Tab-separated table of C-alpha atoms in Angstrom:
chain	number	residue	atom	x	y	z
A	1	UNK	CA	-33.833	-46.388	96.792
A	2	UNK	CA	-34.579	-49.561	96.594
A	3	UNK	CA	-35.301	-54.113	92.846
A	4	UNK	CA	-36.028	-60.729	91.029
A	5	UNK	CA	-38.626	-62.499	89.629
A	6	UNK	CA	-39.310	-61.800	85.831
A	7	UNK	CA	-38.974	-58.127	85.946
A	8	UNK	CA	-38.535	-55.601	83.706
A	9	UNK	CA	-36.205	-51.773	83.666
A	10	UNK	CA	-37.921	-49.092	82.647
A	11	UNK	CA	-35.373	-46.951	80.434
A	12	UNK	CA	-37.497	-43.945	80.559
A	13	UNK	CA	-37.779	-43.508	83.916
A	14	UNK	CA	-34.891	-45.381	85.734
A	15	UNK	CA	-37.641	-47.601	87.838
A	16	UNK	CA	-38.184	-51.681	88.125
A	17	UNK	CA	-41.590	-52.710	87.735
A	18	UNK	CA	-42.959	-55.722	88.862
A	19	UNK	CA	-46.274	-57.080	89.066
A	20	UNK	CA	-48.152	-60.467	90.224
A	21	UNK	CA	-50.594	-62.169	88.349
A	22	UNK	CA	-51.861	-64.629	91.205
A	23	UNK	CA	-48.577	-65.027	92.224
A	24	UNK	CA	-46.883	-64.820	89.125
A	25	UNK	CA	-44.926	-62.302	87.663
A	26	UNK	CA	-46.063	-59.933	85.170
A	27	UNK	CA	-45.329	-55.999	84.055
A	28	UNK	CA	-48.319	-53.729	82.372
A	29	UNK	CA	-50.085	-57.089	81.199
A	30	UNK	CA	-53.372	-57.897	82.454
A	31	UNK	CA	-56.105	-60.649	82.065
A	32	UNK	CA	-59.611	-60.838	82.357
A	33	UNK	CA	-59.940	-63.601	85.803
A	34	UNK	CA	-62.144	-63.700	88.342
A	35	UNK	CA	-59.231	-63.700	90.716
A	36	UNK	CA	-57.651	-60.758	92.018
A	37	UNK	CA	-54.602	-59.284	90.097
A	38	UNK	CA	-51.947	-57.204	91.797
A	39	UNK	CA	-49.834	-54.676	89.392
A	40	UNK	CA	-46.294	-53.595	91.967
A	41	UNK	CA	-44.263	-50.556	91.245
A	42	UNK	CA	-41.110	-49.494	92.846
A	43	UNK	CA	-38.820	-51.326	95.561
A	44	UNK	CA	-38.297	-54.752	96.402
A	45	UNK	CA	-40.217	-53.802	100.625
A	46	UNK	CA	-43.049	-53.216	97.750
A	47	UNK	CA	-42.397	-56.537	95.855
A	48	UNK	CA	-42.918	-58.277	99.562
A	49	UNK	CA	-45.761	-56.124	100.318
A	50	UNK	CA	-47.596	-57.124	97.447
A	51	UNK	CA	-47.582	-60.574	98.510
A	52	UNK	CA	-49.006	-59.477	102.281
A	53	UNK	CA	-51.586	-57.666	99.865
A	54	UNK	CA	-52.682	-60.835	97.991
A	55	UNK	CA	-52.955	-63.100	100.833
A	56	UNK	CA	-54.931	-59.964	103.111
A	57	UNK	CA	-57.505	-59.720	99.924
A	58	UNK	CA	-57.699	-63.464	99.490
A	59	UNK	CA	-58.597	-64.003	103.411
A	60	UNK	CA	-61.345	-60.751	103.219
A	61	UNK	CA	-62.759	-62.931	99.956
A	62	UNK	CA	-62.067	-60.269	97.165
A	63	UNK	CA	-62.694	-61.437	94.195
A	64	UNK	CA	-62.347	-59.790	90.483
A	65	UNK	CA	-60.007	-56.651	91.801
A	66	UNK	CA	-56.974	-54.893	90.441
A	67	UNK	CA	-54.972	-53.358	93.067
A	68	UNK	CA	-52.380	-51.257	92.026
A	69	UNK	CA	-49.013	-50.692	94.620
A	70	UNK	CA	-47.910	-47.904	93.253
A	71	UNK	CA	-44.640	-46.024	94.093
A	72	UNK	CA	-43.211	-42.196	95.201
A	73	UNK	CA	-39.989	-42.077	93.999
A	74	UNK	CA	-40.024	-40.177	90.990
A	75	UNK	CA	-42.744	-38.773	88.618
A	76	UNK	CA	-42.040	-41.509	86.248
A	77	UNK	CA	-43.226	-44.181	88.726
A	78	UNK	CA	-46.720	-41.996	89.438
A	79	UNK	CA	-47.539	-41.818	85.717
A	80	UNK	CA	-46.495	-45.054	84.909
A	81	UNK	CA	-49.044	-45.775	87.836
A	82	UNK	CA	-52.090	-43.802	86.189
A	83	UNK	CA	-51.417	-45.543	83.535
A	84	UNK	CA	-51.705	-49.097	85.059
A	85	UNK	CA	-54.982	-48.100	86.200
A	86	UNK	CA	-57.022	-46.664	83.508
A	87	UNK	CA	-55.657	-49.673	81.682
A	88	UNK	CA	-57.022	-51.875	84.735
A	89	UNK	CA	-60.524	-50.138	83.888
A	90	UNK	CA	-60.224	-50.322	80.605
A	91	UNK	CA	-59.316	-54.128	80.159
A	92	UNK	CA	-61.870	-54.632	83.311
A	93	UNK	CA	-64.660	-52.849	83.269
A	94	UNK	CA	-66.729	-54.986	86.312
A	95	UNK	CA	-63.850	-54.785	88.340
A	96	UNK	CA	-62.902	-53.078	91.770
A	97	UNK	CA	-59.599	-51.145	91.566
A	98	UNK	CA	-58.016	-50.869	94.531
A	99	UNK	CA	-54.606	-48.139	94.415
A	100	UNK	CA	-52.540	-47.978	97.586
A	101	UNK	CA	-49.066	-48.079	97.876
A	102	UNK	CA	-46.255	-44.994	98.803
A	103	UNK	CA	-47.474	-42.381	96.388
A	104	UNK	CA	-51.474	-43.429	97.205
A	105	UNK	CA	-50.561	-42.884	100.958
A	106	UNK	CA	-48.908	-39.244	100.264
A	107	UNK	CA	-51.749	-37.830	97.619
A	108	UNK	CA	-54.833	-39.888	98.590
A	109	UNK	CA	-57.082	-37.226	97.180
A	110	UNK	CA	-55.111	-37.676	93.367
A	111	UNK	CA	-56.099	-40.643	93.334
A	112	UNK	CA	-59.439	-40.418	95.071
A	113	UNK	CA	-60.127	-37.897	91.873
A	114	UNK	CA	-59.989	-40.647	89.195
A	115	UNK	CA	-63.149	-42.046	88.439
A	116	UNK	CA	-61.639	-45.139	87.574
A	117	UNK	CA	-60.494	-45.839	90.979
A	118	UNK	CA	-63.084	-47.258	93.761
A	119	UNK	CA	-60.600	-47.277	96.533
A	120	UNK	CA	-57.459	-45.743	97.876
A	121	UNK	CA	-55.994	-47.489	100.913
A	122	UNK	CA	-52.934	-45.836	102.641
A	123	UNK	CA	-50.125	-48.023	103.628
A	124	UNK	CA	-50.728	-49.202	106.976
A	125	UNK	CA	-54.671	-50.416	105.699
A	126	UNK	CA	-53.217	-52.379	102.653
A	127	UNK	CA	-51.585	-54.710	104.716
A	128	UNK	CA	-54.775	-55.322	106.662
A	129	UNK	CA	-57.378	-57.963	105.402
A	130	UNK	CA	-60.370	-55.712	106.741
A	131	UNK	CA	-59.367	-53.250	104.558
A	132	UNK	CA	-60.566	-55.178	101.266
A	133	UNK	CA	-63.903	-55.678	103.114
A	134	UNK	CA	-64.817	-52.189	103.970
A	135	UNK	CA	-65.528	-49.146	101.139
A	136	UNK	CA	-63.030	-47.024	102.367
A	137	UNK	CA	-59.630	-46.501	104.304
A	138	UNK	CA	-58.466	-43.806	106.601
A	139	UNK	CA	-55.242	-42.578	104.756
A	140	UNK	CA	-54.862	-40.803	108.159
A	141	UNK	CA	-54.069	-44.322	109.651
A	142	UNK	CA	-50.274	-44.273	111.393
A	143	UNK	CA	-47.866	-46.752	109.852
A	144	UNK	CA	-46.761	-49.601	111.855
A	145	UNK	CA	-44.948	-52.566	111.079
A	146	UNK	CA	-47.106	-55.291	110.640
A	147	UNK	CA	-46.721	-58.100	112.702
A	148	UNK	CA	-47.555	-60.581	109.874
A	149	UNK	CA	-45.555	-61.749	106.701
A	150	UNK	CA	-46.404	-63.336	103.810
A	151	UNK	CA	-45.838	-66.080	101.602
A	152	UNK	CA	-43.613	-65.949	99.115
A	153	UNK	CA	-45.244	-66.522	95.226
A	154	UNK	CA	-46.203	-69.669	94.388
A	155	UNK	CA	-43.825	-71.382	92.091
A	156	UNK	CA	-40.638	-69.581	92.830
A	157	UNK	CA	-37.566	-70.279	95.431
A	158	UNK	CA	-36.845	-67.246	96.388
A	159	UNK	CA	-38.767	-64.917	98.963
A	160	UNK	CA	-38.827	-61.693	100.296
A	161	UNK	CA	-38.514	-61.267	104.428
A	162	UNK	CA	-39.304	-57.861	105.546
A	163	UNK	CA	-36.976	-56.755	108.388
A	164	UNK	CA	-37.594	-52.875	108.835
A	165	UNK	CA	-39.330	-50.582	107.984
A	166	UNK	CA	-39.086	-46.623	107.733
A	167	UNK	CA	-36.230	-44.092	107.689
A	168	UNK	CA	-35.282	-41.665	110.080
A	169	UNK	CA	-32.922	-39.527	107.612
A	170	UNK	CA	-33.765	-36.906	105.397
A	171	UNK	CA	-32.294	-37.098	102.366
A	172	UNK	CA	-33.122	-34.014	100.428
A	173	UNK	CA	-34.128	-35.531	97.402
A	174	UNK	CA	-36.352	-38.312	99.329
A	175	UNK	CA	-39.696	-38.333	100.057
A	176	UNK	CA	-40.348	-42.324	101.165
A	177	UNK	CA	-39.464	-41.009	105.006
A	178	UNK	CA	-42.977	-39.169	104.456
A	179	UNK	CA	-44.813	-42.108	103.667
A	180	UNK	CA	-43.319	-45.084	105.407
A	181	UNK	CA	-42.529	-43.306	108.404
A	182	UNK	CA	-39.574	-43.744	111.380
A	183	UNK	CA	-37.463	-46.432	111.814
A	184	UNK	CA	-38.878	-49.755	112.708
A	185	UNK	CA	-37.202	-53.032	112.887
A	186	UNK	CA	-39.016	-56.470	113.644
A	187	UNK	CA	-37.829	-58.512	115.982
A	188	UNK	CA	-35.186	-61.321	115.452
A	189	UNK	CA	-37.394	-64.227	117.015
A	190	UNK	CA	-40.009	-63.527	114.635
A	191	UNK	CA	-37.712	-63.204	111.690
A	192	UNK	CA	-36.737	-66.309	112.849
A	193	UNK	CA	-39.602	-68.543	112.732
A	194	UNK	CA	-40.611	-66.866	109.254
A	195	UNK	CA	-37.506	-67.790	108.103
A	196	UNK	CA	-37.964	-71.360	109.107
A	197	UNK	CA	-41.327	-71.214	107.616
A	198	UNK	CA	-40.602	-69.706	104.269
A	199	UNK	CA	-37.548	-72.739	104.377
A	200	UNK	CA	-40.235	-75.464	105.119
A	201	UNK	CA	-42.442	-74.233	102.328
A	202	UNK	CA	-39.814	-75.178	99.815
A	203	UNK	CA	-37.673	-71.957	99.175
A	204	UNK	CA	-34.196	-72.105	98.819
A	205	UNK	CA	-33.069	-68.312	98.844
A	206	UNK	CA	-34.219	-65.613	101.461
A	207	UNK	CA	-33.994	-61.835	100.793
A	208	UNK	CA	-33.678	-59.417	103.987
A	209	UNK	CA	-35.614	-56.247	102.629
A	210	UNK	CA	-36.115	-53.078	104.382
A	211	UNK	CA	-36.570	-49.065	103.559
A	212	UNK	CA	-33.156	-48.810	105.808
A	213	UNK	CA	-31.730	-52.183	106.694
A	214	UNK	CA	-28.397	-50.850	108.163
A	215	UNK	CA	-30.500	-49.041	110.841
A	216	UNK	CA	-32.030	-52.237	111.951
A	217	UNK	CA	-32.354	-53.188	115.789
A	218	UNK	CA	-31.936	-49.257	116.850
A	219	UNK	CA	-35.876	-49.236	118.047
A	220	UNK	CA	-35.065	-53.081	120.245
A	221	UNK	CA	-34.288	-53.963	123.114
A	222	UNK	CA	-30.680	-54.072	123.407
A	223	UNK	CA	-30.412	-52.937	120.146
A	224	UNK	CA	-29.015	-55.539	117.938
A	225	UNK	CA	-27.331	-54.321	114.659
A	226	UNK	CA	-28.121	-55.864	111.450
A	227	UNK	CA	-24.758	-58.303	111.286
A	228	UNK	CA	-25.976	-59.817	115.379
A	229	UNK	CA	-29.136	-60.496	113.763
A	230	UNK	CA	-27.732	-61.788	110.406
A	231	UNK	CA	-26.105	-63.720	112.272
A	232	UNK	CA	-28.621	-64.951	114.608
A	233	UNK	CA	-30.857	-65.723	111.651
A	234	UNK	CA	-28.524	-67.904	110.248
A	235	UNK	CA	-28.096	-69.529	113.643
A	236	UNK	CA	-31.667	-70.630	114.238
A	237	UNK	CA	-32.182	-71.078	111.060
A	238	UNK	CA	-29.162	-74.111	109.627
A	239	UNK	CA	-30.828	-75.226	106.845
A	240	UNK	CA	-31.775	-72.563	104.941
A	241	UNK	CA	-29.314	-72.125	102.085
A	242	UNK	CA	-28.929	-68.708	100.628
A	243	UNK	CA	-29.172	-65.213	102.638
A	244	UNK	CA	-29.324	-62.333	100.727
A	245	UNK	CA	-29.304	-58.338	101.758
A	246	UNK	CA	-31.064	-56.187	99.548
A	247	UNK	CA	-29.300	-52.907	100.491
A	248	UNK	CA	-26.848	-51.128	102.812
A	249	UNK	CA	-26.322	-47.773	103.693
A	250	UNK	CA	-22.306	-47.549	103.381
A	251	UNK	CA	-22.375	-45.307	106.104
A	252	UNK	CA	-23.632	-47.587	108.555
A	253	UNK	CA	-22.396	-50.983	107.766
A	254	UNK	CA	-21.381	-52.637	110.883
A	255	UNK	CA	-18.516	-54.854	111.964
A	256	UNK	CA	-20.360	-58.066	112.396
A	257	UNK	CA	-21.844	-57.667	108.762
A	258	UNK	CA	-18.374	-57.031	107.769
A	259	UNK	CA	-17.187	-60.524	109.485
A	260	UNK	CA	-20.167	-62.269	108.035
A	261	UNK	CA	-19.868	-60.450	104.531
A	262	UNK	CA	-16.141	-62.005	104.660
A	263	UNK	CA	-16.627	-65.506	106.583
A	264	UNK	CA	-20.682	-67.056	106.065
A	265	UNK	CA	-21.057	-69.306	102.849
A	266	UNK	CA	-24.613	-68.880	103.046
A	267	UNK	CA	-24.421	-65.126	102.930
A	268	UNK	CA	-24.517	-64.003	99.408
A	269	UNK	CA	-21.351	-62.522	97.839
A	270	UNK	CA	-23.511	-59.454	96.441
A	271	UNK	CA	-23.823	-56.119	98.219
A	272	UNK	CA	-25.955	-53.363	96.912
A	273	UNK	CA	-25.012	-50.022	98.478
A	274	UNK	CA	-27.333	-46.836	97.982
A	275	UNK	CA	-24.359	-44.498	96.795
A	276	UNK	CA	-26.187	-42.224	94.939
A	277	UNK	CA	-23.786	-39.887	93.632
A	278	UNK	CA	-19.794	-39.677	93.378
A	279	UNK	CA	-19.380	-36.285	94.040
A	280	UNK	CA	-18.795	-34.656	97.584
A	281	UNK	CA	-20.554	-31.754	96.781
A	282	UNK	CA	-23.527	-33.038	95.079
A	283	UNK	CA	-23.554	-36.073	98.725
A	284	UNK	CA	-23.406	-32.795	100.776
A	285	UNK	CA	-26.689	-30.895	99.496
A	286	UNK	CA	-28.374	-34.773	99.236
A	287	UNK	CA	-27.956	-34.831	103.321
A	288	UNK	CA	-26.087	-38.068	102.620
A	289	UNK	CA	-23.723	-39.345	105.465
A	290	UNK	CA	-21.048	-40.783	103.378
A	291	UNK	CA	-18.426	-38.701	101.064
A	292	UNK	CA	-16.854	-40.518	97.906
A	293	UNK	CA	-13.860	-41.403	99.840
A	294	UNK	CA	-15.582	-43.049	102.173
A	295	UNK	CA	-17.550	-44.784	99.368
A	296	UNK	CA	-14.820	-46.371	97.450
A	297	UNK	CA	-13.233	-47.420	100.661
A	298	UNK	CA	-16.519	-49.603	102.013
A	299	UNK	CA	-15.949	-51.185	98.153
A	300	UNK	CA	-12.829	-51.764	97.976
A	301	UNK	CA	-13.073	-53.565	102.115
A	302	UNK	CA	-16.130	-55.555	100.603
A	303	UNK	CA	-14.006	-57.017	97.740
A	304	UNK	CA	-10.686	-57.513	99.700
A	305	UNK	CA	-13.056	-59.504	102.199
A	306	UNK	CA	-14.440	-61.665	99.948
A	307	UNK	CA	-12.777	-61.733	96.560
A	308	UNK	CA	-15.963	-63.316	95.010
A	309	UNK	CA	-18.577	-60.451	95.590
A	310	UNK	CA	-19.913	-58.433	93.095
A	311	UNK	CA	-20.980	-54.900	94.031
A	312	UNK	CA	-24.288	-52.608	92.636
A	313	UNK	CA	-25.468	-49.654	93.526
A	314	UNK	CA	-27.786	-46.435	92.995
A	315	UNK	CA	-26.980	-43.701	90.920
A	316	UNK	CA	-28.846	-40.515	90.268
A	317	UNK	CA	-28.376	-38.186	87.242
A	318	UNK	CA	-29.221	-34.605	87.161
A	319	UNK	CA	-29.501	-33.557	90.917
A	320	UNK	CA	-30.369	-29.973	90.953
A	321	UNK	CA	-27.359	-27.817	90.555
A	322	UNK	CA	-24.936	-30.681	89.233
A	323	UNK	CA	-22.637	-29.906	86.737
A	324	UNK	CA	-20.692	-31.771	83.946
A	325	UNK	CA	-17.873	-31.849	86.214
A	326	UNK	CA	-19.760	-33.361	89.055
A	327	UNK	CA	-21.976	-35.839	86.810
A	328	UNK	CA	-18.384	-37.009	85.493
A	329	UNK	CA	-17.235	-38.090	88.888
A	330	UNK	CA	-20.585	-40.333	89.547
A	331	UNK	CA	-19.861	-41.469	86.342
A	332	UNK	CA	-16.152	-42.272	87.377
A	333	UNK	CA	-17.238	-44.189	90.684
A	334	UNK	CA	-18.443	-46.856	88.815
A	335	UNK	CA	-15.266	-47.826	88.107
A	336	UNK	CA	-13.666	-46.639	90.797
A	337	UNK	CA	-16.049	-48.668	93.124
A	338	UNK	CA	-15.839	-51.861	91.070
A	339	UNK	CA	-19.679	-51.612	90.153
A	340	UNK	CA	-21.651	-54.345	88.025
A	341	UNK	CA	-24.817	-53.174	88.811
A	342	UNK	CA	-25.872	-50.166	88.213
A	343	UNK	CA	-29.600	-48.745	89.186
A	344	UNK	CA	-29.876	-44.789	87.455
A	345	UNK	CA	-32.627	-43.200	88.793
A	346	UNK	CA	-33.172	-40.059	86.760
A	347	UNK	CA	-33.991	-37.317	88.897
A	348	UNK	CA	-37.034	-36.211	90.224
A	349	UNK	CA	-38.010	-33.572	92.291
A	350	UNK	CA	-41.181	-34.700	94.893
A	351	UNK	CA	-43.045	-32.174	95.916
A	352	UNK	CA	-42.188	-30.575	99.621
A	353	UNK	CA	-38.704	-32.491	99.665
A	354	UNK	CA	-35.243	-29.575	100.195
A	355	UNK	CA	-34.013	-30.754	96.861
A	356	UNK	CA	-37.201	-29.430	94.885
A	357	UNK	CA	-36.538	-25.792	95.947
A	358	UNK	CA	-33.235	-26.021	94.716
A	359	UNK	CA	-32.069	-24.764	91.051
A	360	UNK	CA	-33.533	-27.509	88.502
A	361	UNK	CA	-31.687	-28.974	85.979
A	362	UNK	CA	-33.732	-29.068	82.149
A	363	UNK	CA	-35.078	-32.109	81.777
A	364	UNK	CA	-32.726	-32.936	78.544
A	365	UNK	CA	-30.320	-32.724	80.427
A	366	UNK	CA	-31.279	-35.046	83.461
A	367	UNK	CA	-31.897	-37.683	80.529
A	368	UNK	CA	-29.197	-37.311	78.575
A	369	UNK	CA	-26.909	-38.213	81.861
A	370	UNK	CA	-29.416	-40.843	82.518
A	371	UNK	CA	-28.611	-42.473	79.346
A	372	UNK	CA	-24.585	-41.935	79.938
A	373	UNK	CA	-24.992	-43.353	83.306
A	374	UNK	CA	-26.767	-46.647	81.984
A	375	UNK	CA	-24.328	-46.819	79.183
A	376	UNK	CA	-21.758	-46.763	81.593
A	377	UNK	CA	-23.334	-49.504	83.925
A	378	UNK	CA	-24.046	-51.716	81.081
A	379	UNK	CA	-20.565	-51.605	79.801
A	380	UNK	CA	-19.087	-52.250	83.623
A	381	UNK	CA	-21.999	-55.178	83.911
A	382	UNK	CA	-20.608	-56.840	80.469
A	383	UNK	CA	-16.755	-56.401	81.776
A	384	UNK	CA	-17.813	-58.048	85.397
A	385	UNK	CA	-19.573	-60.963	83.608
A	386	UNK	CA	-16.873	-61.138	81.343
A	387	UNK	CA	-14.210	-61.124	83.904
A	388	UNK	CA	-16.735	-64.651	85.703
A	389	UNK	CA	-15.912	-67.055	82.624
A	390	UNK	CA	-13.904	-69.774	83.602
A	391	UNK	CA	-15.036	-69.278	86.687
A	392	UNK	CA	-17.489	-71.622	88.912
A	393	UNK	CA	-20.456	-70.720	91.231
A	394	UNK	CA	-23.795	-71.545	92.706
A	395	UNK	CA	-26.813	-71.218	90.687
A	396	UNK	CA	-30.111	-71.550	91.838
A	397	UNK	CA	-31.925	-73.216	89.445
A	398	UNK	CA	-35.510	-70.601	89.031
A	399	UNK	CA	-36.946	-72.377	85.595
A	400	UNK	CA	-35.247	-74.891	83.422
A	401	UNK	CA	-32.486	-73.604	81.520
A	402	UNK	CA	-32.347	-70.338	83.956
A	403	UNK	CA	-31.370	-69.622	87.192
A	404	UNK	CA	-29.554	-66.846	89.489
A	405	UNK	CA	-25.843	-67.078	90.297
A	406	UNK	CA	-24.652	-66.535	94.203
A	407	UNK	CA	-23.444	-63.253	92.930
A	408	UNK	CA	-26.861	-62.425	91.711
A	409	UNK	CA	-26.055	-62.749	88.074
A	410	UNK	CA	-28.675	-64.212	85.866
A	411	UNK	CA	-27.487	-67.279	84.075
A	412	UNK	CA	-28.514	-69.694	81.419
A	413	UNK	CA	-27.240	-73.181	81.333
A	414	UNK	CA	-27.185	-76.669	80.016
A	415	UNK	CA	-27.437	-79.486	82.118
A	416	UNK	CA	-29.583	-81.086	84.687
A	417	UNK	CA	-32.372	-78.137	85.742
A	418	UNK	CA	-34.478	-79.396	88.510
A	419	UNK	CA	-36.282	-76.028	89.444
A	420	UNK	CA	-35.475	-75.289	93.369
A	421	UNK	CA	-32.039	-77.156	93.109
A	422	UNK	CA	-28.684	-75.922	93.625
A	423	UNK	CA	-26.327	-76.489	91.184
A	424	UNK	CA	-22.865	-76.265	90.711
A	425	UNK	CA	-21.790	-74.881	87.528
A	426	UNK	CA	-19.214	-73.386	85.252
A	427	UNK	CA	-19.258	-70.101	83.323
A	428	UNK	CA	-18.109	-70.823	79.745
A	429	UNK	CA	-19.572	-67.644	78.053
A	430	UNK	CA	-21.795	-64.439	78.641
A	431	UNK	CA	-23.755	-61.875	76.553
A	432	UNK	CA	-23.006	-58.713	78.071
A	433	UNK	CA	-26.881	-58.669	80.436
A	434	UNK	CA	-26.289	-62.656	82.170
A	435	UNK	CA	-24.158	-65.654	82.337
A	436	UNK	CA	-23.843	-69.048	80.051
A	437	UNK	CA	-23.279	-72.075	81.986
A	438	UNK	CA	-22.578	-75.805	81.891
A	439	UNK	CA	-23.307	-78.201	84.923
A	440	UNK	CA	-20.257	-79.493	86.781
A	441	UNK	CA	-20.777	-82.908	87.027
């Protein structure tokens, strides 16, 4: 499970939502334009898809459209979706609205079925430009990686670079496999020269996104792991600044990540791991590959490596047949791990998935653990932040007064605030949710 620019967590249902307003950030809010506005649910792959979505729709000539990128990971994120779009019709009446996205490419005919919908585009055909030409798309379409990227919004300094796409596990609980398809990774010369672009074009900070990075280069030639072409990236690519990973599979995290994790500047000392649970039993009927041994080790190797990093991860509360025992020990790997941030993703079974047929949990109780799962990441996100003052580091400067930290913590600070510059500052305080700064002169 995959989450940057002005976003928002969704408490009820454990999600990030993000959407662009040509360009710009913006959740559940939208305006009456003539231009085309683009509402993004779900991961950050869909956060850098919805960019390849604007420019595709700009280059067919679509005007006055709301497309909505919605997201399968839970039933939260699909009725937070049908919301989005009868509010689209409701607050636009003349325009097109255009859904497509993970949970649009597995139940085309749901959304097909709304008559405030005029087309449903699967997730190959949203990434097409022809596609916002034509009347209709063939959800039927296989996915491929597309051979294009996009450009990152305007007005920001940090962009999304798509890597890989598709999974090749089966997680019981997971349905994205279904709808993003096998394992595909592009290759490192065209990563490359995007990179250099995306530099060129004024951004500062570049974020490697994927459904399964840590699988990356298996499909290649030679098969390159993810650290070769980390490290190949940053290579060809000297001048860009800031590299950052989005996630990692600790199962699969290999030992040239691990010497770039401890030994590249430019590589960001934050590490997201998909953990998911903390209890052997509960990682056994998930079909994960890791146990909670194994877990706690890949944390406590990323922090002896470099000292500096600061360590998130997902979490999800009330898998079927978990008990209070079990909950308590995903509640206990946040400390045990060293987490600061925590993503709860309150279960949800998906229709067709292993993990649906299996005893359910009530719903009362999958939220109340949701709740003692947050509570629990807030409090070890207030102690990590706490633990930073006195401290210096990084910031990239995103809009005066505000910018992000090089261990990803948001921070606001006094002193010069050029956005796009990198600045050098000195934690003197924090709030418990970001940092308070001063320049270092």
């Amino acid at each position: 499970m995959a989450r940057r620019w002005a976003r928002r967590y969704d408490r009820a249902g454990g999600l990030e939502l993000r959407g662009y307003v040509r360009g710009r950030s913006a959740v559940g809010r939208l305006r009456v334009v003539p231009e085309n506005e683009i509402v993004t649910f779900g991961c950050r792959l869909n956060a850098f898809e919805s960019e390849v979505i604007r420019q595709a729709a700009n280059a067919a000539g679509l005007t006055d459209a709301v497309i909505i990128n919605t997201c399968a990971v839970t039933a939260e994120a699909e009725r937070q979706a049908g919301q989005a779009i009868r509010r689209a019709r409701r607050q636009h009446p003349a325009a097109k609205i255009i859904v497509t996205g993970c949970a649009a490419h597995l139940s085309p005919d749901r959304y097909t079925a709304l008559p405030e919908v005029d087309l449903v585009l699967n997730n190959r055909a949203k990434l097409q430009s022809q596609s916002y030409r034509s009347e209709q798309g063939s959800i039927a379409d296989p996915v491929q990686t597309p051979p294009h990227f996009a450009e990152g919004p305007a007005g920001r300094y940090r962009a999304f670079l798509e890597v890989q796409q598709g999974c090749d596990h089966r997680c019981t609980f997971c349905i994205i496999p279904y709808a993003r398809g096998a394992s595909r990774s592009v290759p490192i010369g065209l990563i490359a020269a995007r990179a250099r672009g995306l530099v060129a074009a004024g951004y500062r900070e570049i974020v490697l996104t994927g459904v399964d990075l840590t699988a990356y280069g298996a499909d290649l030639p030679g098969k390159p792991n993810l650290g070769q072409m980390v490290r190949r990236l940053l290579a060809a690519v000297p001048e860009l600044r800031r590299l950052r990973i989005s996630s990692l599979d600790p199962a699969e995290i290999d030992a040239e990540l691990w010497r770039l994790v401890a030994g590249e500047e430019r590589l960001m000392p934050h590490v997201h791991l998909s953990l998911q649970a903390g209890d052997d039993v509960i990682l056994k009927r998930m079909k994960r590959r890791h146990s909670r041994r194994q877990a706690v080790a890949v944390a406590q190797r990323a922090r002896a490596s470099r000292p500096d990093i600061a360590l998130g991860a997902d979490l999800i509360a009330g898998f079927p047949t978990e008990t209070e025992e079990m909950f308590r020990n995903s509640v206990g790997l946040i400390d045990e791990c060293g987490l600061a941030f925590v993503h709860v993703f309150p279960y949800s079974a998906r229709p067709g998935t292993p993990a649906s047929r299996m005893p359910q949990l009530p719903n009362t109780v999958i939220k109340e653990r949701a709740a003692r799962l947050r509570a629990a990441g807030a409090a070890a996100l207030a102690a990590e932040l706490s633990n930073r003052i006195g401290s210096e580091t990084d910031v990239l400067v995103e809009r005066p007064g505000m910018g992000r930290a090089a261990f990803y913590a948001p921070m606001s600070f006094t002193g010069p605030d050029s956005p796009g510059s990198l600045r050098r500052m000195r934690v003197v305080g924090s709030n418990g949710a970001e940092l308070m700064g001063v320049a270092v002169q």
